[in-house]
Tab-separated table of C-alpha atoms and ligand atoms in Angstrom:
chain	number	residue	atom	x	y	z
A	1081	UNK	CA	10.011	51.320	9.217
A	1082	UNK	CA	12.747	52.546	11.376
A	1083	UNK	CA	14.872	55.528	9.767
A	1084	UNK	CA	18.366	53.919	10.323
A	1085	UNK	CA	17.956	49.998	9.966
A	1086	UNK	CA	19.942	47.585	11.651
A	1087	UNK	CA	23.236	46.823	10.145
A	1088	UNK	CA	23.548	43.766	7.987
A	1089	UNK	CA	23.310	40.858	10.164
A	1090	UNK	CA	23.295	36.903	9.639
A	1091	UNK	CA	20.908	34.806	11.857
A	1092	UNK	CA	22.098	31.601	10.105
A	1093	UNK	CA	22.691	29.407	12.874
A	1094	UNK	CA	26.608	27.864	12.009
A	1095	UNK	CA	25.271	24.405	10.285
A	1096	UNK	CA	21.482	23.731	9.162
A	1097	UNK	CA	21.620	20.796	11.667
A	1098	UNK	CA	23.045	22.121	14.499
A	1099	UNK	CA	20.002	22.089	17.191
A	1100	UNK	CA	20.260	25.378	19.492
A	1101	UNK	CA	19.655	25.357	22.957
A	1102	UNK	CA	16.544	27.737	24.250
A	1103	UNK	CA	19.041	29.845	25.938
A	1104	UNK	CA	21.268	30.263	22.888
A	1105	UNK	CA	18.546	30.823	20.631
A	1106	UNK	CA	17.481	33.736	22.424
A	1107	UNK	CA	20.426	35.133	23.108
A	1108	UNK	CA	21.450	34.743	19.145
A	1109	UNK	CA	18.205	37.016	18.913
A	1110	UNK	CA	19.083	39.457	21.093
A	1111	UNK	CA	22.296	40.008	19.979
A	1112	UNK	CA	21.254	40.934	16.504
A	1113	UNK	CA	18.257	43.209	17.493
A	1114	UNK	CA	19.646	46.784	18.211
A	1115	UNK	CA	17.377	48.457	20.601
A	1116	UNK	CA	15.186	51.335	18.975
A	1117	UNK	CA	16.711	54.687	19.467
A	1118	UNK	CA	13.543	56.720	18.966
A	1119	UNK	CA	11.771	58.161	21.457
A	1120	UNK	CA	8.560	60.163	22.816
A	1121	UNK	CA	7.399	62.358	25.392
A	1122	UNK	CA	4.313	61.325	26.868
A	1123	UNK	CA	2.083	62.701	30.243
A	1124	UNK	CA	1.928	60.621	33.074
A	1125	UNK	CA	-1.287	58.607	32.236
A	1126	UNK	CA	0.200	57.268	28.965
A	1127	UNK	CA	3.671	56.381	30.508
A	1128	UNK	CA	2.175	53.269	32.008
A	1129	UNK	CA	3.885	49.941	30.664
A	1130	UNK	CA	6.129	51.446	28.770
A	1131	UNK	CA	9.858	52.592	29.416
A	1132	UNK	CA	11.591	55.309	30.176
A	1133	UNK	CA	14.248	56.325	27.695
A	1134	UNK	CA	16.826	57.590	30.486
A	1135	UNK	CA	17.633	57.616	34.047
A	1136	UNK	CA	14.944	60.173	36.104
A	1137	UNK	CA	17.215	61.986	39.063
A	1138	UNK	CA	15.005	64.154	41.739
A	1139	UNK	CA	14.648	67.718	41.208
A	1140	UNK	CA	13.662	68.040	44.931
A	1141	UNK	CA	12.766	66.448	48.112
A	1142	UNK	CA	10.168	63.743	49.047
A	1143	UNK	CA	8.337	64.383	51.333
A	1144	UNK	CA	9.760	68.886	50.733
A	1145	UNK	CA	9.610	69.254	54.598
A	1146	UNK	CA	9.270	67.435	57.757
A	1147	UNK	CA	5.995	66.526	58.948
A	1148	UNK	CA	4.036	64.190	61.610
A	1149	UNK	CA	3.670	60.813	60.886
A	1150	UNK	CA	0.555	60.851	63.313
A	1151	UNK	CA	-2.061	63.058	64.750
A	1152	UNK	CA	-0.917	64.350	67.667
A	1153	UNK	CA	1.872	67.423	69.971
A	1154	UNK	CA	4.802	68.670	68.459
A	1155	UNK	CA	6.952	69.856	70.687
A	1156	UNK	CA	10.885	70.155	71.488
A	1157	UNK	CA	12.709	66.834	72.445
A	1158	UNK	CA	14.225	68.793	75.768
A	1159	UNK	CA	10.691	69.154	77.110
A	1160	UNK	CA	10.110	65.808	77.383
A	1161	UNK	CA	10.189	65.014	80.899
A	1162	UNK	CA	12.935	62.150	81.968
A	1163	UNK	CA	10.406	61.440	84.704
A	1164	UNK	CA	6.914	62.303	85.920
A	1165	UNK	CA	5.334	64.704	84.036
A	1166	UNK	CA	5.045	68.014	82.509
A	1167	UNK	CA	2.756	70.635	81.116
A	1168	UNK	CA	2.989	72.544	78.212
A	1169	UNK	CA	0.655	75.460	76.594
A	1170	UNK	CA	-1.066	74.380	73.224
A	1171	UNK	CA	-0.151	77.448	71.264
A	1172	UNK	CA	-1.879	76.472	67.948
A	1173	UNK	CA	-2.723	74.125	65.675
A	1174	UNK	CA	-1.488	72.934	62.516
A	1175	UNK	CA	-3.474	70.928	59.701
A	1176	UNK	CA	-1.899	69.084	56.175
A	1177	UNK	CA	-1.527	72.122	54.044
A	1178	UNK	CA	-1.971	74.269	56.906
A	1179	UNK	CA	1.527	75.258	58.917
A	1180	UNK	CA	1.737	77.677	62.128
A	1181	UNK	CA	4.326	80.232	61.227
A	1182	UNK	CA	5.514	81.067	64.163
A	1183	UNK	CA	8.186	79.726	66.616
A	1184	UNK	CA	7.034	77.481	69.195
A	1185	UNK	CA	9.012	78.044	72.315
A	1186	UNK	CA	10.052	76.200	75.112
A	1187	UNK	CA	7.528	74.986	77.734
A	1188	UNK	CA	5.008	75.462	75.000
A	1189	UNK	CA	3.382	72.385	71.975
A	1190	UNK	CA	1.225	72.911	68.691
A	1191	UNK	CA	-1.278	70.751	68.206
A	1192	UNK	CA	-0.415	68.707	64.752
A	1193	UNK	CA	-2.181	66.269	62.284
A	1194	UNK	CA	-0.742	64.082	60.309
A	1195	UNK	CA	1.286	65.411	57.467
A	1196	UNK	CA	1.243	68.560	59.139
A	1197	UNK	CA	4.484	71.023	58.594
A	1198	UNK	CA	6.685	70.244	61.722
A	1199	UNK	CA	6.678	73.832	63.184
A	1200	UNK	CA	10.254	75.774	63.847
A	1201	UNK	CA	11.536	75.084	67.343
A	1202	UNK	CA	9.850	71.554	67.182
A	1203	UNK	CA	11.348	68.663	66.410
A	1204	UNK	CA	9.585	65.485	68.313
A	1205	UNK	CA	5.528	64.621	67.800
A	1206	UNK	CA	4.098	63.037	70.586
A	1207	UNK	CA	0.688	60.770	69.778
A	1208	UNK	CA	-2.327	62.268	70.765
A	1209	UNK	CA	-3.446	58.864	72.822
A	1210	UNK	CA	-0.178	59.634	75.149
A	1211	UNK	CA	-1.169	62.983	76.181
A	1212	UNK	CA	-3.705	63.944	78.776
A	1213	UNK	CA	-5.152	67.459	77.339
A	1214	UNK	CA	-7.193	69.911	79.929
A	1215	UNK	CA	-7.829	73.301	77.525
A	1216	UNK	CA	-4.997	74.761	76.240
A	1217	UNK	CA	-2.439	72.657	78.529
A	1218	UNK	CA	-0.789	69.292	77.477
A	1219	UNK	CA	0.198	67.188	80.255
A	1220	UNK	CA	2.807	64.590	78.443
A	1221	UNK	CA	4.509	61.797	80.400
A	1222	UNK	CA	7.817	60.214	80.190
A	1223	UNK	CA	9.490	57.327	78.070
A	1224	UNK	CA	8.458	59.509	74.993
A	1225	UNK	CA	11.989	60.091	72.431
A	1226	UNK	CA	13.032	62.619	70.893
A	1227	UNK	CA	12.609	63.323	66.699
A	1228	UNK	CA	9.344	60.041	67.473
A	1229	UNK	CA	6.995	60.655	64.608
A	1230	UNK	CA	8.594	62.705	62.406
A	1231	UNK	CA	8.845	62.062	58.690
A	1232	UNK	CA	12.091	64.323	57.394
A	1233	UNK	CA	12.536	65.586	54.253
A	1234	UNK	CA	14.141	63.959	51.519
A	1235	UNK	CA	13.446	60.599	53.786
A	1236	UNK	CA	11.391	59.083	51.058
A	1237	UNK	CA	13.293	60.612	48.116
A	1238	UNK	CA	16.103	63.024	48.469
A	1239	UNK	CA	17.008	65.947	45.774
A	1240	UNK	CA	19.147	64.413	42.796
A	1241	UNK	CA	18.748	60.601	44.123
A	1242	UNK	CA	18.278	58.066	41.097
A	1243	UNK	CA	14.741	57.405	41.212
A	1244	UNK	CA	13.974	55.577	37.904
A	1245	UNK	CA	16.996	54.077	35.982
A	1246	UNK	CA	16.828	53.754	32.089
A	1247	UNK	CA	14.946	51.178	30.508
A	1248	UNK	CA	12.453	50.667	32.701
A	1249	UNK	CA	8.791	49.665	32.401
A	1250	UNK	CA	6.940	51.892	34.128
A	1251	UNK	CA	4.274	50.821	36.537
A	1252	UNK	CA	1.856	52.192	39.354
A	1253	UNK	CA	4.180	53.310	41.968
A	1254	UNK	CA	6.564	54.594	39.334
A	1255	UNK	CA	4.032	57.156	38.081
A	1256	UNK	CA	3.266	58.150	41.618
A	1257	UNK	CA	7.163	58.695	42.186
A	1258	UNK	CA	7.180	60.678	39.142
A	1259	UNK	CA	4.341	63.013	40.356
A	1260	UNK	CA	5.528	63.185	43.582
A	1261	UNK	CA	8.145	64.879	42.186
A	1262	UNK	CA	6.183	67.132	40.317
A	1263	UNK	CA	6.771	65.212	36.547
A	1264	UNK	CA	3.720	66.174	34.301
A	1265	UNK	CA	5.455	64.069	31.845
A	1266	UNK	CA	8.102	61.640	31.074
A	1267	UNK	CA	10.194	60.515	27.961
A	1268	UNK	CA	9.773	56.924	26.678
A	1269	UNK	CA	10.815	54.870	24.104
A	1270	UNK	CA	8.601	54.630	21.310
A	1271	UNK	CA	6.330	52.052	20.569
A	1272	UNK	CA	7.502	48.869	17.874
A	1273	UNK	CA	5.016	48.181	15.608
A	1274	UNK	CA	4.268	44.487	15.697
A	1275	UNK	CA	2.456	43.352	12.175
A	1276	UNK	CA	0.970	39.494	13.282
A	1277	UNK	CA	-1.304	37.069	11.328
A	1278	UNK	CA	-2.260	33.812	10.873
A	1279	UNK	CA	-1.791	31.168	8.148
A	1280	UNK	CA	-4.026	27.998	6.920
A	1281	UNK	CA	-6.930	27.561	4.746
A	1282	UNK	CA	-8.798	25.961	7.716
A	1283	UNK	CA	-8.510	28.733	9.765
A	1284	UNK	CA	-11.739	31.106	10.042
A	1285	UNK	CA	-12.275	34.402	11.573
A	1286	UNK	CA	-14.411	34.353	14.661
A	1287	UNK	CA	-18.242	35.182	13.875
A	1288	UNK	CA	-18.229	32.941	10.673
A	1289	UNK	CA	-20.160	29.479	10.355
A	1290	UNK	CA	-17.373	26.758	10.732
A	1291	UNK	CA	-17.623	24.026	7.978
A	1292	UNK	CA	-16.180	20.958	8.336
A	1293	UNK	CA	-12.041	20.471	8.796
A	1294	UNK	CA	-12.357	24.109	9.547
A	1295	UNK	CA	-11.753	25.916	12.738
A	1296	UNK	CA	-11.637	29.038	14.660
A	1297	UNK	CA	-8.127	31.117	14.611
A	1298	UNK	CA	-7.021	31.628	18.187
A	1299	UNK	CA	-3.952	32.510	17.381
A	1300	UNK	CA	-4.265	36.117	16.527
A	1301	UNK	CA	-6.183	36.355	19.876
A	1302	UNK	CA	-3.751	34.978	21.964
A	1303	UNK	CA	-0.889	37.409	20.153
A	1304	UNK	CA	-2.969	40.439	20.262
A	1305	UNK	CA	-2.933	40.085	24.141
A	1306	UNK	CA	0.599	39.211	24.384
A	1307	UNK	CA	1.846	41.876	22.522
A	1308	UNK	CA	-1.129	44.352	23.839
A	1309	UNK	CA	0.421	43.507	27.632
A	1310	UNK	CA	3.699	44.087	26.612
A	1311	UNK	CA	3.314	47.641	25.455
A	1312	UNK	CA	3.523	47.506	21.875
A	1313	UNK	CA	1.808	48.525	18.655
A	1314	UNK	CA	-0.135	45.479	17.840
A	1315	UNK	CA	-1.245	45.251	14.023
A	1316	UNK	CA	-3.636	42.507	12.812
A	1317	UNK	CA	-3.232	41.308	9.264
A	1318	UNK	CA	-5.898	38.742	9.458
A	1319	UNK	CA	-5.489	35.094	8.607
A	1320	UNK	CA	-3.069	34.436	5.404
A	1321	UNK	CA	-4.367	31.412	3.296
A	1322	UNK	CA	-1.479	28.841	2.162
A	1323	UNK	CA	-0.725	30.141	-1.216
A	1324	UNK	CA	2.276	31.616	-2.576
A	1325	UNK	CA	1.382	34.916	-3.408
A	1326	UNK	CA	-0.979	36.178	-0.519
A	1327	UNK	CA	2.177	35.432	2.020
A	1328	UNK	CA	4.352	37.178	0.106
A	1329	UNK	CA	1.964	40.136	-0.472
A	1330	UNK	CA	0.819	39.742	3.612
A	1331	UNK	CA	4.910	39.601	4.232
A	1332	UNK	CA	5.728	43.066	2.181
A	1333	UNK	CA	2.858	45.068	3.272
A	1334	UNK	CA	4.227	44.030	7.163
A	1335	UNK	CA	7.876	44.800	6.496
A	1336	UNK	CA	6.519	48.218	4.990
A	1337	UNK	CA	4.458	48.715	8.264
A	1338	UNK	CA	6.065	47.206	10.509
A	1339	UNK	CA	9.105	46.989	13.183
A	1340	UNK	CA	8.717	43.344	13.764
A	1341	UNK	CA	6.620	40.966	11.844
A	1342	UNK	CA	4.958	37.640	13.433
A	1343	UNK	CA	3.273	34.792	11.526
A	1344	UNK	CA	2.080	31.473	12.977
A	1345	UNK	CA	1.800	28.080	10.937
A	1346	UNK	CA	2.745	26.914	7.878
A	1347	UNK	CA	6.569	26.222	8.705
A	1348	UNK	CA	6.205	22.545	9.761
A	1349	UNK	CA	7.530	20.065	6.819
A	1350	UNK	CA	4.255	19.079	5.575
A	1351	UNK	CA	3.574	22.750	4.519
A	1352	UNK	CA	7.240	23.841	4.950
A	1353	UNK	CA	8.517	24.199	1.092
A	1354	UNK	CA	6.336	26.883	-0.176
A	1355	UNK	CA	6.916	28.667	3.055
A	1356	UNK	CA	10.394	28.674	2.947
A	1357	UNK	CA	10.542	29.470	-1.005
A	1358	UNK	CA	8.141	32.257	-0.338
A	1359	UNK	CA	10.391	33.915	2.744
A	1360	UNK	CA	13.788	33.462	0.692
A	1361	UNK	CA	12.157	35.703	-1.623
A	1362	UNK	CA	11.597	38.324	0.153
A	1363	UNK	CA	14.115	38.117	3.005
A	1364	UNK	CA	16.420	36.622	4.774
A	1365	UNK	CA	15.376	33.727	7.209
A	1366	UNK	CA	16.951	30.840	8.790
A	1367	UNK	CA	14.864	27.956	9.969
A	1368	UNK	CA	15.993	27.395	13.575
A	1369	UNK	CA	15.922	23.842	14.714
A	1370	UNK	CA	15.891	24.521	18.814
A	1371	UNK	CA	15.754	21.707	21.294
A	1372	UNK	CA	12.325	22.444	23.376
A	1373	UNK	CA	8.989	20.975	23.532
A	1374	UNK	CA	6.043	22.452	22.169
A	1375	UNK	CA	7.696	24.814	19.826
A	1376	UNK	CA	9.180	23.166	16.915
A	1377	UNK	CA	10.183	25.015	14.062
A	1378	UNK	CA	10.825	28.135	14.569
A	1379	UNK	CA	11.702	30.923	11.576
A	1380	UNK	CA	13.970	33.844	12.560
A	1381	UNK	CA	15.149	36.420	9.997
A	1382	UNK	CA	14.657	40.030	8.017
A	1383	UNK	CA	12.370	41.122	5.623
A	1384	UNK	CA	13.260	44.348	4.316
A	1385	UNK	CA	13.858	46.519	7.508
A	1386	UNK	CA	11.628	44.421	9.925
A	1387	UNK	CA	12.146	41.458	11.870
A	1388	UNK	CA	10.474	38.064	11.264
A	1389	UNK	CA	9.502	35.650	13.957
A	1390	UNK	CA	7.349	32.547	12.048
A	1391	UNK	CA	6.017	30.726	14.743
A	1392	UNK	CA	4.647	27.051	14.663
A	1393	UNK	CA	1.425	27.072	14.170
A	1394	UNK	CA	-0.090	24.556	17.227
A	1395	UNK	CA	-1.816	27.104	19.745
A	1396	UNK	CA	0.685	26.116	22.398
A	1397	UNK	CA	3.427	26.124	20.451
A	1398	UNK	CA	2.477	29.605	19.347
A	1399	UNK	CA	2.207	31.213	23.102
A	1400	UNK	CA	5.466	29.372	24.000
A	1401	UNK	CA	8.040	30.403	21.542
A	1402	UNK	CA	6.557	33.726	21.716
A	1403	UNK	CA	6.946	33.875	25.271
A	1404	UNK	CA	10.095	32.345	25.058
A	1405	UNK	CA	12.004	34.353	22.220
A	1406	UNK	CA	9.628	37.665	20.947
A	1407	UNK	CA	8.813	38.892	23.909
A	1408	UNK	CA	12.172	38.803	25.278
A	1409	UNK	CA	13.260	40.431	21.798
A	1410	UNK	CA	10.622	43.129	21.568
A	1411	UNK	CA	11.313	43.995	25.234
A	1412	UNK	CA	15.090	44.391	24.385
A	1413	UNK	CA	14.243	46.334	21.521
A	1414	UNK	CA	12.428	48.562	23.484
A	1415	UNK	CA	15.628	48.771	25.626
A	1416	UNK	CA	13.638	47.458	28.417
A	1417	UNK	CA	16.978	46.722	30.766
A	1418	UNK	CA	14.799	43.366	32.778
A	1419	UNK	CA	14.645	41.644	29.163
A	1420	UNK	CA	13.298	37.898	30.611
A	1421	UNK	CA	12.195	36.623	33.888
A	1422	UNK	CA	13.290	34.814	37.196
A	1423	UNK	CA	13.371	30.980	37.062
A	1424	UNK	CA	12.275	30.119	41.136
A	1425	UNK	CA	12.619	26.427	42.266
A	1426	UNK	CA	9.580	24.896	43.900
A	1427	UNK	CA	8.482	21.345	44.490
A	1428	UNK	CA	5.601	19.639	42.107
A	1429	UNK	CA	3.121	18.479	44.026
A	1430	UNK	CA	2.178	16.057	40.866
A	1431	UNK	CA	3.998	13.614	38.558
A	1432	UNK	CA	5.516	14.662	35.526
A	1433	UNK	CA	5.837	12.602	32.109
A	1434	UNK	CA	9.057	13.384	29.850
A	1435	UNK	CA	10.838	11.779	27.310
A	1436	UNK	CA	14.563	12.642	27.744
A	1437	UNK	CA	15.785	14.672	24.713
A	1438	UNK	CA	14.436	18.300	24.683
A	1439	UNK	CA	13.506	20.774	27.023
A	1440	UNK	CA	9.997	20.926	27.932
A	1441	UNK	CA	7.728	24.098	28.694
A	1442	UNK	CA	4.949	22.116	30.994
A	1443	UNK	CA	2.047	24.085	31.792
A	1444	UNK	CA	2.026	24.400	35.946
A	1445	UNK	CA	-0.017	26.460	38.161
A	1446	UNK	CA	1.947	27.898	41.009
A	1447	UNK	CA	-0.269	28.000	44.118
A	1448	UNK	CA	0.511	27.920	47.760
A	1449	UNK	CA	-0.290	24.915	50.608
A	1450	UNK	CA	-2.359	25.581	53.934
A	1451	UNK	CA	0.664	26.742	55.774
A	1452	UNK	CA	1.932	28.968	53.127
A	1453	UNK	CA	4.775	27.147	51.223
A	1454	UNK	CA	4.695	27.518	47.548
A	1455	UNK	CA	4.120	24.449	45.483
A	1456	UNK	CA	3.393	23.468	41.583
A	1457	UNK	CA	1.126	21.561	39.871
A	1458	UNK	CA	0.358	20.118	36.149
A	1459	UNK	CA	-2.634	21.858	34.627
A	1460	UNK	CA	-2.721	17.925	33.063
A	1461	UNK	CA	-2.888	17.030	29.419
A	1462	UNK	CA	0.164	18.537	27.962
A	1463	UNK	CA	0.020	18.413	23.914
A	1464	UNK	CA	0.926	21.318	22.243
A	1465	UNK	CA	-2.559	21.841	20.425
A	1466	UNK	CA	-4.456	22.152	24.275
A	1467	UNK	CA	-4.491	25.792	24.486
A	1468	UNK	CA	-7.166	25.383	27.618
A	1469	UNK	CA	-3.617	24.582	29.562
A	1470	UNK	CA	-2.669	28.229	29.370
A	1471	UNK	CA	-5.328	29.712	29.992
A	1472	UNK	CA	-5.620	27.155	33.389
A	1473	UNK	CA	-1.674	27.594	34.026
A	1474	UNK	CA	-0.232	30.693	35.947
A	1475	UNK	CA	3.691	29.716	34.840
A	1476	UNK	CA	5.542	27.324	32.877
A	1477	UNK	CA	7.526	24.332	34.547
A	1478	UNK	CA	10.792	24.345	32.837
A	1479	UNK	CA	12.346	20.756	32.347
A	1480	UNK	CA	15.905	20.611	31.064
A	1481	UNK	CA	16.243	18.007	28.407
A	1482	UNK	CA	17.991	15.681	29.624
A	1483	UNK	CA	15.397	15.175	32.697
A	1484	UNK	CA	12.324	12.211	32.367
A	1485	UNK	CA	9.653	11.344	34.522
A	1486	UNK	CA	9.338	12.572	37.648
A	1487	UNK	CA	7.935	11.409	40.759
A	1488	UNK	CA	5.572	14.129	43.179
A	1489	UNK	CA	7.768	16.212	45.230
A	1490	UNK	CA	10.374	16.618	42.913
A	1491	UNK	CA	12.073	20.464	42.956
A	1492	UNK	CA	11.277	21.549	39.274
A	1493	UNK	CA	12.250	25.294	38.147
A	1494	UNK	CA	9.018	26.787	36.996
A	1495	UNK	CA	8.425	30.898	35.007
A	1496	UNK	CA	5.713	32.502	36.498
A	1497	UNK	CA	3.755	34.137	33.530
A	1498	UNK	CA	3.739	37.240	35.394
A	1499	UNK	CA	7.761	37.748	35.647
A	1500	UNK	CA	8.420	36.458	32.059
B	1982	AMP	P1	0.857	24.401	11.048
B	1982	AMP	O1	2.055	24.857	11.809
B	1982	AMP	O2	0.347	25.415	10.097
B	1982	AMP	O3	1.095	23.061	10.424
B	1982	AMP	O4	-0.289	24.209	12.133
B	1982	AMP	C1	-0.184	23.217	13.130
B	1982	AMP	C2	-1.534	22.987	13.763
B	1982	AMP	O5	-1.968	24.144	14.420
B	1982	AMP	C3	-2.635	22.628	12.776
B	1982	AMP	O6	-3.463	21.665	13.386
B	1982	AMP	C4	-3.373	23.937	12.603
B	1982	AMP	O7	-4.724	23.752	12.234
B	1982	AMP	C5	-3.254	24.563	13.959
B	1982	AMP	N1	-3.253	25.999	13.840
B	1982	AMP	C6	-2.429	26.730	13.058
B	1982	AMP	N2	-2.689	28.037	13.183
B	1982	AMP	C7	-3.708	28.146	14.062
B	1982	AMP	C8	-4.437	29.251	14.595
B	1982	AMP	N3	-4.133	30.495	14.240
B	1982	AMP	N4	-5.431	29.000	15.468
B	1982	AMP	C9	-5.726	27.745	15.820
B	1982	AMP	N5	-5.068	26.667	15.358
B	1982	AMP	C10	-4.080	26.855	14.487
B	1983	MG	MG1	-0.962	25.540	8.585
């Protein structure tokens, strides 16, 4: 799909039995996915979520003048009185949008709302609740400083600062920055095209009757929001039965479509033969064997010029090895520069059960105590065909694999969904 592929690449991992950490299967993936080079221009409204193809410098100053930061006098510094107090004539007024053009001289004040163009001559504001006002006189005490209440120019953004570095997603305050600036639009990176479905003859779509050993496909939902959050193209190719020649048909029509390609089930040993005859016939894959718990196996490789994630086909599974290693990959081939997430360290508040051995994506919900301090807690039942524990769980506990059970209280690093 792209117009210059990626260069010839092997994702073989160095022995079939070697078992790859979480950390270096990722980074295996990222190192073999060359960010896309194509880009777009696109108006303001449709640069949400995604990410800007270069650094944005300021073509002028935010805020382009000084102005009050409060309804009130403006009025030179050296007629603030060091004692007592003074009066000064109100010589005009001077609304947002609306300046007073002339200079305002000594012994004399405009009165100025907020955002108001600070007028020449002035350079303090004094609030309107500090200033006794009898007509056109001002009576303003002492204690007041001078250049209180004024917002200078360039103090929010100043001409040519860096305001949006390359690679970033773009959200609500960066499309305000932009049009504070005066951007109508902004250049992006275009869009991958994700091709996803589902395998398993017991699988049904949604709004069919389900006959017996047969059950709804979840799957597809689940992906179509992860990959609709993250900004890309998603595009559903419906639920694959397990035969030979629909894969491989469903797996050529995606390459020809498709930047990245995403299938769930049918790569665990029971089903795993005609799976893995199917794939080495029409690409390259490598069945990764990576320590972590749900998400056993995992299927990384090319077909044609796409990229093919198979992911195992428990709904839990599913989520967490797409959390874990697409979304980090289609976010670095977006050239997104924050690839993955923050781990934070917070105490569980419940017991954990773990079997030494592999690392373990619990499903926590981060919430906070009475007095404030953040704290985790099991969403319960943890097998990796409960997809009710994601949708209850706000982040993942992450527990290395060497770590068992652990008592409440324990410090456990947890991934808020949110900063994935
Ligand atoms: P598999 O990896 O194909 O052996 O699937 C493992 C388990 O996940 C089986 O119990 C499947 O029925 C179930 N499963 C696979 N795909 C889906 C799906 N798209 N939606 C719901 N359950 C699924
Ligand atoms: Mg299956």
């Amino acid at each position: 799909m792209t117009a210059a592929g990626p260069p010839p690449v092997s994702c073989a991992a160095p022995e079939a039995t070697h078992v790859l950490t979480v950390d270096e299967a990722r980074q295996r993936i990222l190192n073999l996915l060359p960010p896309l080079t194509e880009r777009e221009t696109v108006g303001l409204y449709d640069s949400l979520g995604r990410i800007t193809a270069h650094a944005v410098r300021a073509p002028r100053d935010v805020p382009p003048f000084d102005n009050s930061a409060m309804d009130g006098y403006a009025l030179r510094g050296a007629d603030i009185p060091a004692e007592g107090q003074r009066e000064l004539r109100i010589v005009g007024t001077v609304l947002a949008g609306k300046p007073y053009d002339r200079l305002v001289d000594a012994g004399a004040c405009v009165r100025i709302m907020t955002g108001g163009v600070l007028p020449e001559g002035t350079d303090s504001v004094i609030m309107q609740e500090d200033v006794i006002r009898l007509d056109d006189i001002a009576v303003v005490g002492a204690g007041h400083k001078t250049g209180n209440h004024v917002r200078h120019a360039g103090e929010d953004i100043a001409q040519h600062d860096l305001v949006i570095s390359a690679g970033k997603r773009l959200g609500p305050a960066d499309l305000g920055v932009l049009a504070s600036l005066g951007f109508t639009h902004c250049e992006v990176v275009r869009r991958p095209r994700v091709a996803y479905f589902s395998t398993g003859d017991e699988l049904r779509p949604v709004g069919e009757p389900l006959s017996t050993g047969c059950l709804y496909d979840s799957s597809r939902y689940t992906l179509y929001g992860l990959l609709h959050q993250l900004g890309v193209m998603p595009i559903d190719l419906g639920i694959v039965p397990d035969q030979r020649q629909a894969l491989r048909d469903t797996l050529l029509r995606a390459a020809a479509e498709a930047d990245v390609i995403i299938s769930t089930g049918g790569v665990s040993v029971g089903e795993a033969d005609f799976v893995r005859d199917t794939l080495g016939a029409v690409g390259e894959i490598h069945f990764w064997r990576v320590g972590m718990k749900p998400g056993r196996p995992f299927a990384f490789g090319r077909i044609e010029q796409a990229w093919f994630f198979g992911l195992p086909g428990n709904p839990v599974s599913t989520m967490v090895t797409f959390l874990q290693f697409v979304q980090p990959a289609l976010r670095h081939l977006m050239g997104e520069q924050r690839a993955h997430g923050h781990r934070l360290r917070v105490p569980c508040i419940t017991t954990l059960k773990k079997a030494p051995g592999r690392m373990e994506f619990q499903r926590g919900i981060l919430e906070s105590t009475a007095d404030g301090h953040a704290v985790v807690r099991s969403t319960g039942a943890q097998g990796s065909a409960i997809l009710s524990s994601m949708s209850k769980a706000n982040c993942f506990i992450v527990l290395p694999a060497e770590c068992g059970d652990l008592p409440a209280g324990s410090l456990v690093e947890i991934q808020v969904f949110t900063l994935l």
